[in-house]
JSON list of C-alpha atoms in Angstrom, two decimals:
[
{"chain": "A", "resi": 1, "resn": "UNK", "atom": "CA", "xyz": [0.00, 0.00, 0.00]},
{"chain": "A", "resi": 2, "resn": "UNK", "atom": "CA", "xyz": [1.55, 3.63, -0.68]},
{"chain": "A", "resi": 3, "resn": "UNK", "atom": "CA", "xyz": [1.51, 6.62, 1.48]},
{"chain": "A", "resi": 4, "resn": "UNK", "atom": "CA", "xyz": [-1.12, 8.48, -1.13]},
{"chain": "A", "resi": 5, "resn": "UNK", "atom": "CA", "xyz": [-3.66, 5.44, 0.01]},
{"chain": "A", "resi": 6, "resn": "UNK", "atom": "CA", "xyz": [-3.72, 6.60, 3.75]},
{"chain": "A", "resi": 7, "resn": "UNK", "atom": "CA", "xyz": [-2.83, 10.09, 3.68]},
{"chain": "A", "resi": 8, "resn": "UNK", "atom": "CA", "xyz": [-4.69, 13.42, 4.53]},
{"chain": "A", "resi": 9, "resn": "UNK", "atom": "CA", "xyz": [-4.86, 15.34, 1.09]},
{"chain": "A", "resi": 10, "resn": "UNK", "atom": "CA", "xyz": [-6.59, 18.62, 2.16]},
{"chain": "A", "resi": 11, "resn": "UNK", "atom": "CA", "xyz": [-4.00, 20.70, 4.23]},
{"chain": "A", "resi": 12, "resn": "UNK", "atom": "CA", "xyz": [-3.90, 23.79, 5.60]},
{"chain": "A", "resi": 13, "resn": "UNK", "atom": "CA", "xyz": [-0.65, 25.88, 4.44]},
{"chain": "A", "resi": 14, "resn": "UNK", "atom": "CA", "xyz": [0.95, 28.57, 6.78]},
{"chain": "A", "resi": 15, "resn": "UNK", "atom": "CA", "xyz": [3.13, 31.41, 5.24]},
{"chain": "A", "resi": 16, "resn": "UNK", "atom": "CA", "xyz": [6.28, 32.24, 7.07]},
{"chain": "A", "resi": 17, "resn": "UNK", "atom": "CA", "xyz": [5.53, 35.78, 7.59]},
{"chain": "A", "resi": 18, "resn": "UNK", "atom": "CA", "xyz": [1.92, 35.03, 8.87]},
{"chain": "A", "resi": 19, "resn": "UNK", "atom": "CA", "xyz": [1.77, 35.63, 12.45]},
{"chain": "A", "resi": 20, "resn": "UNK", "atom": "CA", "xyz": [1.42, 32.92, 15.13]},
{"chain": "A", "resi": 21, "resn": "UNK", "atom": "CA", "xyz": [-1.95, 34.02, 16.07]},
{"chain": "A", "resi": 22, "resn": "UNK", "atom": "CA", "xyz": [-3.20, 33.42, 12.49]},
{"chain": "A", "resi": 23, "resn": "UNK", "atom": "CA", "xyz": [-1.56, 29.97, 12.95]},
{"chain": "A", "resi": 24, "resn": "UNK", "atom": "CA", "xyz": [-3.18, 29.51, 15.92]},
{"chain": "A", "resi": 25, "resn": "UNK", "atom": "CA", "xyz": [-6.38, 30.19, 14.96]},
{"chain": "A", "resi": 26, "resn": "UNK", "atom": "CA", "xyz": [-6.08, 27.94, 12.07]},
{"chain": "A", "resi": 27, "resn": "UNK", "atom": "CA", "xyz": [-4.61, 25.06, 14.03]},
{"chain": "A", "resi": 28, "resn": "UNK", "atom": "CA", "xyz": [-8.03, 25.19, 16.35]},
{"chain": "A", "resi": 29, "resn": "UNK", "atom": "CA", "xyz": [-10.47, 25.69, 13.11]},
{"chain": "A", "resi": 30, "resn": "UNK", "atom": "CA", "xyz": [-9.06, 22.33, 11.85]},
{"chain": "A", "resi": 31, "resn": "UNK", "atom": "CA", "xyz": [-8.25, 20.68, 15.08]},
{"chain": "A", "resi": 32, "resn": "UNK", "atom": "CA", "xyz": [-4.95, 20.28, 14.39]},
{"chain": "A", "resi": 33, "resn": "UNK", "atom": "CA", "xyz": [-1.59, 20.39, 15.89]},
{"chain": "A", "resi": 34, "resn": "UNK", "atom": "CA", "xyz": [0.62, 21.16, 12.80]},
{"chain": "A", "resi": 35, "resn": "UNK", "atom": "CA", "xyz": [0.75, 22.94, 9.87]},
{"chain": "A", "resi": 36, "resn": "UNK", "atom": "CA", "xyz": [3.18, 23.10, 7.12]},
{"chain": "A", "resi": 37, "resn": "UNK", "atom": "CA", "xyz": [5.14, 26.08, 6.25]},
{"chain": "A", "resi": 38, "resn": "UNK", "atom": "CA", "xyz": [5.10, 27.05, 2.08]},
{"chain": "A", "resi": 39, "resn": "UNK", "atom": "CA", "xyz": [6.41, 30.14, 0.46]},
{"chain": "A", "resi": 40, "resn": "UNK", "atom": "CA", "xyz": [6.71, 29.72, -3.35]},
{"chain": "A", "resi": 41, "resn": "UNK", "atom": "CA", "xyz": [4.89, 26.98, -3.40]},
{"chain": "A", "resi": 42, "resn": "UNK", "atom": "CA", "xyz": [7.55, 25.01, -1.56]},
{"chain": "A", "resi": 43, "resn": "UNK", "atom": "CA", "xyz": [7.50, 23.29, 1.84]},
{"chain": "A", "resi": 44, "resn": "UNK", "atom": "CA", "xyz": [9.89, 25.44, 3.80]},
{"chain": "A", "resi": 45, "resn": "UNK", "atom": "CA", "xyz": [8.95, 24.65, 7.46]},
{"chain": "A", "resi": 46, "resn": "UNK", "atom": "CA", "xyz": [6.78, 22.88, 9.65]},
{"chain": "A", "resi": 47, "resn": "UNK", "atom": "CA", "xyz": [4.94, 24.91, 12.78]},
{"chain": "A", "resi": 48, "resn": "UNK", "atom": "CA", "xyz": [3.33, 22.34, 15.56]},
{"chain": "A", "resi": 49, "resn": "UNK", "atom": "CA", "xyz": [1.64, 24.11, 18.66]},
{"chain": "A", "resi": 50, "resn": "UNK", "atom": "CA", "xyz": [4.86, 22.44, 20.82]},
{"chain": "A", "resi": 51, "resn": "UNK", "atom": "CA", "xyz": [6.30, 24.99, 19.08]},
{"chain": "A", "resi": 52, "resn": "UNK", "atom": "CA", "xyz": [4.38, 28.09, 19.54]},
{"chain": "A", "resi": 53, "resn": "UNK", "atom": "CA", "xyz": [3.77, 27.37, 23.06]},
{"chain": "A", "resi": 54, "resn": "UNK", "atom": "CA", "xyz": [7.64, 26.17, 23.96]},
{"chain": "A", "resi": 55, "resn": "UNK", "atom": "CA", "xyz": [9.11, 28.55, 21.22]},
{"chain": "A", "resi": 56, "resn": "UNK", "atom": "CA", "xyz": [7.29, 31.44, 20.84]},
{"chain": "A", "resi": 57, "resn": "UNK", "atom": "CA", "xyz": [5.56, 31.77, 24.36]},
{"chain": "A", "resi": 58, "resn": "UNK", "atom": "CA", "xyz": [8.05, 30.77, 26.79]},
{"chain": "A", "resi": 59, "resn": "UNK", "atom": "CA", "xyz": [10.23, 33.12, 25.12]},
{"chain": "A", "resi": 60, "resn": "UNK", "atom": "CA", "xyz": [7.96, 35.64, 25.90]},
{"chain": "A", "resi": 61, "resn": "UNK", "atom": "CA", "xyz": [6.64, 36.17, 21.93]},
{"chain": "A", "resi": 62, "resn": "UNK", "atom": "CA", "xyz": [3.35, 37.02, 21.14]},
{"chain": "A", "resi": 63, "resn": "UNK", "atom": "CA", "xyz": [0.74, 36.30, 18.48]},
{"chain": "A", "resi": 64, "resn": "UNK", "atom": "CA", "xyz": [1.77, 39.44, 16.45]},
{"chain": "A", "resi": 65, "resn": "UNK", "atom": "CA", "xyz": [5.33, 37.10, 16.16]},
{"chain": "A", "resi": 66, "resn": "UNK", "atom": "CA", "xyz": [6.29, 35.81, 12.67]},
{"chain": "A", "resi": 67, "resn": "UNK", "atom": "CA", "xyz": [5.91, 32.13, 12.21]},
{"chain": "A", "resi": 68, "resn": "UNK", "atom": "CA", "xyz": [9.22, 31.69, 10.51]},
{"chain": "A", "resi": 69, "resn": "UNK", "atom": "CA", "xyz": [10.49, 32.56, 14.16]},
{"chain": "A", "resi": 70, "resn": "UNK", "atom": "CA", "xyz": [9.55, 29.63, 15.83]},
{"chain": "A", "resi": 71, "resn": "UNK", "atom": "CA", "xyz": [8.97, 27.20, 12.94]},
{"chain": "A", "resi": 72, "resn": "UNK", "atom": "CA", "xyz": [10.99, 23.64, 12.25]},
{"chain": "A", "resi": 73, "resn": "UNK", "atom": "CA", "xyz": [13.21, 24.38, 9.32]},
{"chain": "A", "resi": 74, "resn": "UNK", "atom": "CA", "xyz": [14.68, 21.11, 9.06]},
{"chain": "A", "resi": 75, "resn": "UNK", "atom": "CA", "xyz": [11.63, 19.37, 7.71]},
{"chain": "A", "resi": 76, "resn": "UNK", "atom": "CA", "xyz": [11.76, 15.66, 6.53]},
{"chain": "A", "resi": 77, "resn": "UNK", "atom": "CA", "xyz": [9.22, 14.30, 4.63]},
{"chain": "A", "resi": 78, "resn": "UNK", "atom": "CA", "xyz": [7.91, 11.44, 2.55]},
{"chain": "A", "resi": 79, "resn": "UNK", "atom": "CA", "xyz": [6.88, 10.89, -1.18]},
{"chain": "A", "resi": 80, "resn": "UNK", "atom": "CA", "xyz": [3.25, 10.07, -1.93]},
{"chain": "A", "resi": 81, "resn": "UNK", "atom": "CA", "xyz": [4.81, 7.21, -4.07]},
{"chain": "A", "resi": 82, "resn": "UNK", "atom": "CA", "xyz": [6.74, 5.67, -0.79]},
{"chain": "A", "resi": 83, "resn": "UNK", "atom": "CA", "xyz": [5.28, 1.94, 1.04]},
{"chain": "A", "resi": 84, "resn": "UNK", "atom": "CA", "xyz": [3.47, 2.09, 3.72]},
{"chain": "A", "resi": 85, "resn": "UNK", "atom": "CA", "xyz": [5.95, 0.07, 5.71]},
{"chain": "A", "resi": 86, "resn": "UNK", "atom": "CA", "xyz": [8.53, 1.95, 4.98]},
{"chain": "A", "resi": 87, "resn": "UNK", "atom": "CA", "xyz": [7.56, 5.23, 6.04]},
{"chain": "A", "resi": 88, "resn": "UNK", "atom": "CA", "xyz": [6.25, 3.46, 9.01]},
{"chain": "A", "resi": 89, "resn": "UNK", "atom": "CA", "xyz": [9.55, 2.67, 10.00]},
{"chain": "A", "resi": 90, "resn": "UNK", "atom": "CA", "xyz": [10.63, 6.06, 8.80]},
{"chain": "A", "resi": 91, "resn": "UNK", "atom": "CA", "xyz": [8.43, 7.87, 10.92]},
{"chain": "A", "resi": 92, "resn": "UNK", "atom": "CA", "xyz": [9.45, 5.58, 13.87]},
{"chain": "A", "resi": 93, "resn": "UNK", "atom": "CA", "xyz": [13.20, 5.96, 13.74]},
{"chain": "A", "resi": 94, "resn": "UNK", "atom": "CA", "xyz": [12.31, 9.91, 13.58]},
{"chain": "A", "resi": 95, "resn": "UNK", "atom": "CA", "xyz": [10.08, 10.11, 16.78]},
{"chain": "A", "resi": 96, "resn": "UNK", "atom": "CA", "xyz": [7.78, 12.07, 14.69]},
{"chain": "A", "resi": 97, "resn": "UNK", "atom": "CA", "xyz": [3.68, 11.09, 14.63]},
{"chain": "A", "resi": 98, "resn": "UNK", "atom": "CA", "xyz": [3.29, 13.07, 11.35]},
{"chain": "A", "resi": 99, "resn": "UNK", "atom": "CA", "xyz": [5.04, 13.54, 7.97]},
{"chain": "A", "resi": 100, "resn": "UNK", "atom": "CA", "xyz": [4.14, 16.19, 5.50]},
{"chain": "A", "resi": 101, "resn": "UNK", "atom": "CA", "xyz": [4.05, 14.40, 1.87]},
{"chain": "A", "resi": 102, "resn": "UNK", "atom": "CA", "xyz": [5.07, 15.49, -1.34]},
{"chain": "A", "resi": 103, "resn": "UNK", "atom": "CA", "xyz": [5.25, 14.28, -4.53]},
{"chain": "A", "resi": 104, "resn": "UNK", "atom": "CA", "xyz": [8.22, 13.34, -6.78]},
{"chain": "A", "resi": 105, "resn": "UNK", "atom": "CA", "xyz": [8.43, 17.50, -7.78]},
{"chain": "A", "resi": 106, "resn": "UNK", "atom": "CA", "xyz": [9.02, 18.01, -4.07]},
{"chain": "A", "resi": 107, "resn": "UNK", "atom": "CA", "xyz": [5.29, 19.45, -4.19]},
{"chain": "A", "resi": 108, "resn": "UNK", "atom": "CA", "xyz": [3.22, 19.21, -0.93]},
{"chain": "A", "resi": 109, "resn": "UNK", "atom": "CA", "xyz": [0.08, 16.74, -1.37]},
{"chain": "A", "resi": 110, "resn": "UNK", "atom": "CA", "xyz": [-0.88, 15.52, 2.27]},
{"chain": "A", "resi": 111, "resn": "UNK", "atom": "CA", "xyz": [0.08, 14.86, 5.75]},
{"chain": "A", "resi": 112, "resn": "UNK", "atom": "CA", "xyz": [0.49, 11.75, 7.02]},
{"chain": "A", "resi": 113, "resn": "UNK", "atom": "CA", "xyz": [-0.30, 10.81, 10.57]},
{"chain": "A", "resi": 114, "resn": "UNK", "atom": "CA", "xyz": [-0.51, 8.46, 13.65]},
{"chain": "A", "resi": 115, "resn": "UNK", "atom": "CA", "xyz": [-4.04, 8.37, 12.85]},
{"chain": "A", "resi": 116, "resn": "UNK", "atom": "CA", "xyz": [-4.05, 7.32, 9.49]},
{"chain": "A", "resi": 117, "resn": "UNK", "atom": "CA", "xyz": [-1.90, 4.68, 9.87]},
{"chain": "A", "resi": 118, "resn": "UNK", "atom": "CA", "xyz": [-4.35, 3.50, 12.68]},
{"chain": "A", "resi": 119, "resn": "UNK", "atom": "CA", "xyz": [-7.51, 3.67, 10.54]},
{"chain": "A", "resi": 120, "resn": "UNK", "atom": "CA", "xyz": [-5.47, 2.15, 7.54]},
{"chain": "A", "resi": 121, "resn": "UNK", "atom": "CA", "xyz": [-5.57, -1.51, 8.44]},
{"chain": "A", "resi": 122, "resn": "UNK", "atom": "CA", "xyz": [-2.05, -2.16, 8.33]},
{"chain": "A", "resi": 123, "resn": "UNK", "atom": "CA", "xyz": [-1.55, -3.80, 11.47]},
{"chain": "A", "resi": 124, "resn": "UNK", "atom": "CA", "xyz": [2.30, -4.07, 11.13]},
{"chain": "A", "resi": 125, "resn": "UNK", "atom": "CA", "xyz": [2.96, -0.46, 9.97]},
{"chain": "A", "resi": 126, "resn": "UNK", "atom": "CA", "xyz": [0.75, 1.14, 12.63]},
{"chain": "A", "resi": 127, "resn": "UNK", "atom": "CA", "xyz": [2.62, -0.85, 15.50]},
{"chain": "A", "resi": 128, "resn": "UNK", "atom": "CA", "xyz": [6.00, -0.11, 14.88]},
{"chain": "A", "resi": 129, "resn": "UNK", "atom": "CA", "xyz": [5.04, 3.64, 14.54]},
{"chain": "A", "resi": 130, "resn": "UNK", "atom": "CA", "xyz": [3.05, 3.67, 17.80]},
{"chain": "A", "resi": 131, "resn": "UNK", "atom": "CA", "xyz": [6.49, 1.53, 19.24]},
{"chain": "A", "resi": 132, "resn": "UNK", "atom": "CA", "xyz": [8.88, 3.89, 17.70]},
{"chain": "A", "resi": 133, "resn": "UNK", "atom": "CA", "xyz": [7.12, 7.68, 18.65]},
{"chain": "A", "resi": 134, "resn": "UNK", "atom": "CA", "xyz": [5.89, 6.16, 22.26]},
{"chain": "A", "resi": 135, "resn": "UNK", "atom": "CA", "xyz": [9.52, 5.59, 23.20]},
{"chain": "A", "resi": 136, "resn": "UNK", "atom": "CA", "xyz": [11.45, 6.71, 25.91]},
{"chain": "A", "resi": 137, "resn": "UNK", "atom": "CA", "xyz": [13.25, 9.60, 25.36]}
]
């Protein structure tokens, strides 16, 4: 089964000179926690509200602060086109419980979660995730 099978395809985009409470307030329209970062029409960050509330708050910004302030810039990813499994394992080696995906053009196309893995039937792929992101740290 490939990622495109199981992932979420309509995402909400952040811009990284859209302030965090725009971000915010997006995050709680969709109930999410995360939101990609695109300028250009590239993926250039990844903004999770860990990171407004450890980056941006506890550093005493507010929600008139940029989100390319407190934003992941290192973002991995996966491809649309990858196996199930494999980004599974991906995912669990990373410590992460989402993945932004994007096609072979480096294009974003979906987001890829815990939960989808969980809802996708693949027994295998979903435990060694939930094993790999409920580790110790």
């Amino acid at each position: 089964m490939k990622i495109s099978e199981i992932m979420s395809g309509n995402v909400c985009v952040v811009a990284p000179d859209d302030r965090l409470s725009h971000a915010a307030t997006l995050m709680a329209e969709h109930d999410v926690g995360s939101l990609p970062v695109g300028e250009d029409q590239r993926l250039v960050g990844f903004l999770t509200d860990r990171d407004i509330a450890v980056r941006a708050v506890a550093r005493g910004l507010g929600g008139d602060a940029r989100v390319r302030e407190v934003m992941s810039t290192e973002v991995k990813y996966c491809f649309d086109d990858d196996d199930v499994d494999h980004v599974a394992m991906n995912m669990a080696d990373l410590e992460v419980r989402r993945l932004p995906v994007v096609n072979r053009d480096k294009r974003l196309v979906g987001i890829v979660s815990l939960g989808n893995f969980a809802q996708s039937g693949e027994r295998g792929a979903s435990q060694d995730l939930l094993e790999g992101v409920a580790a110790r740290h």
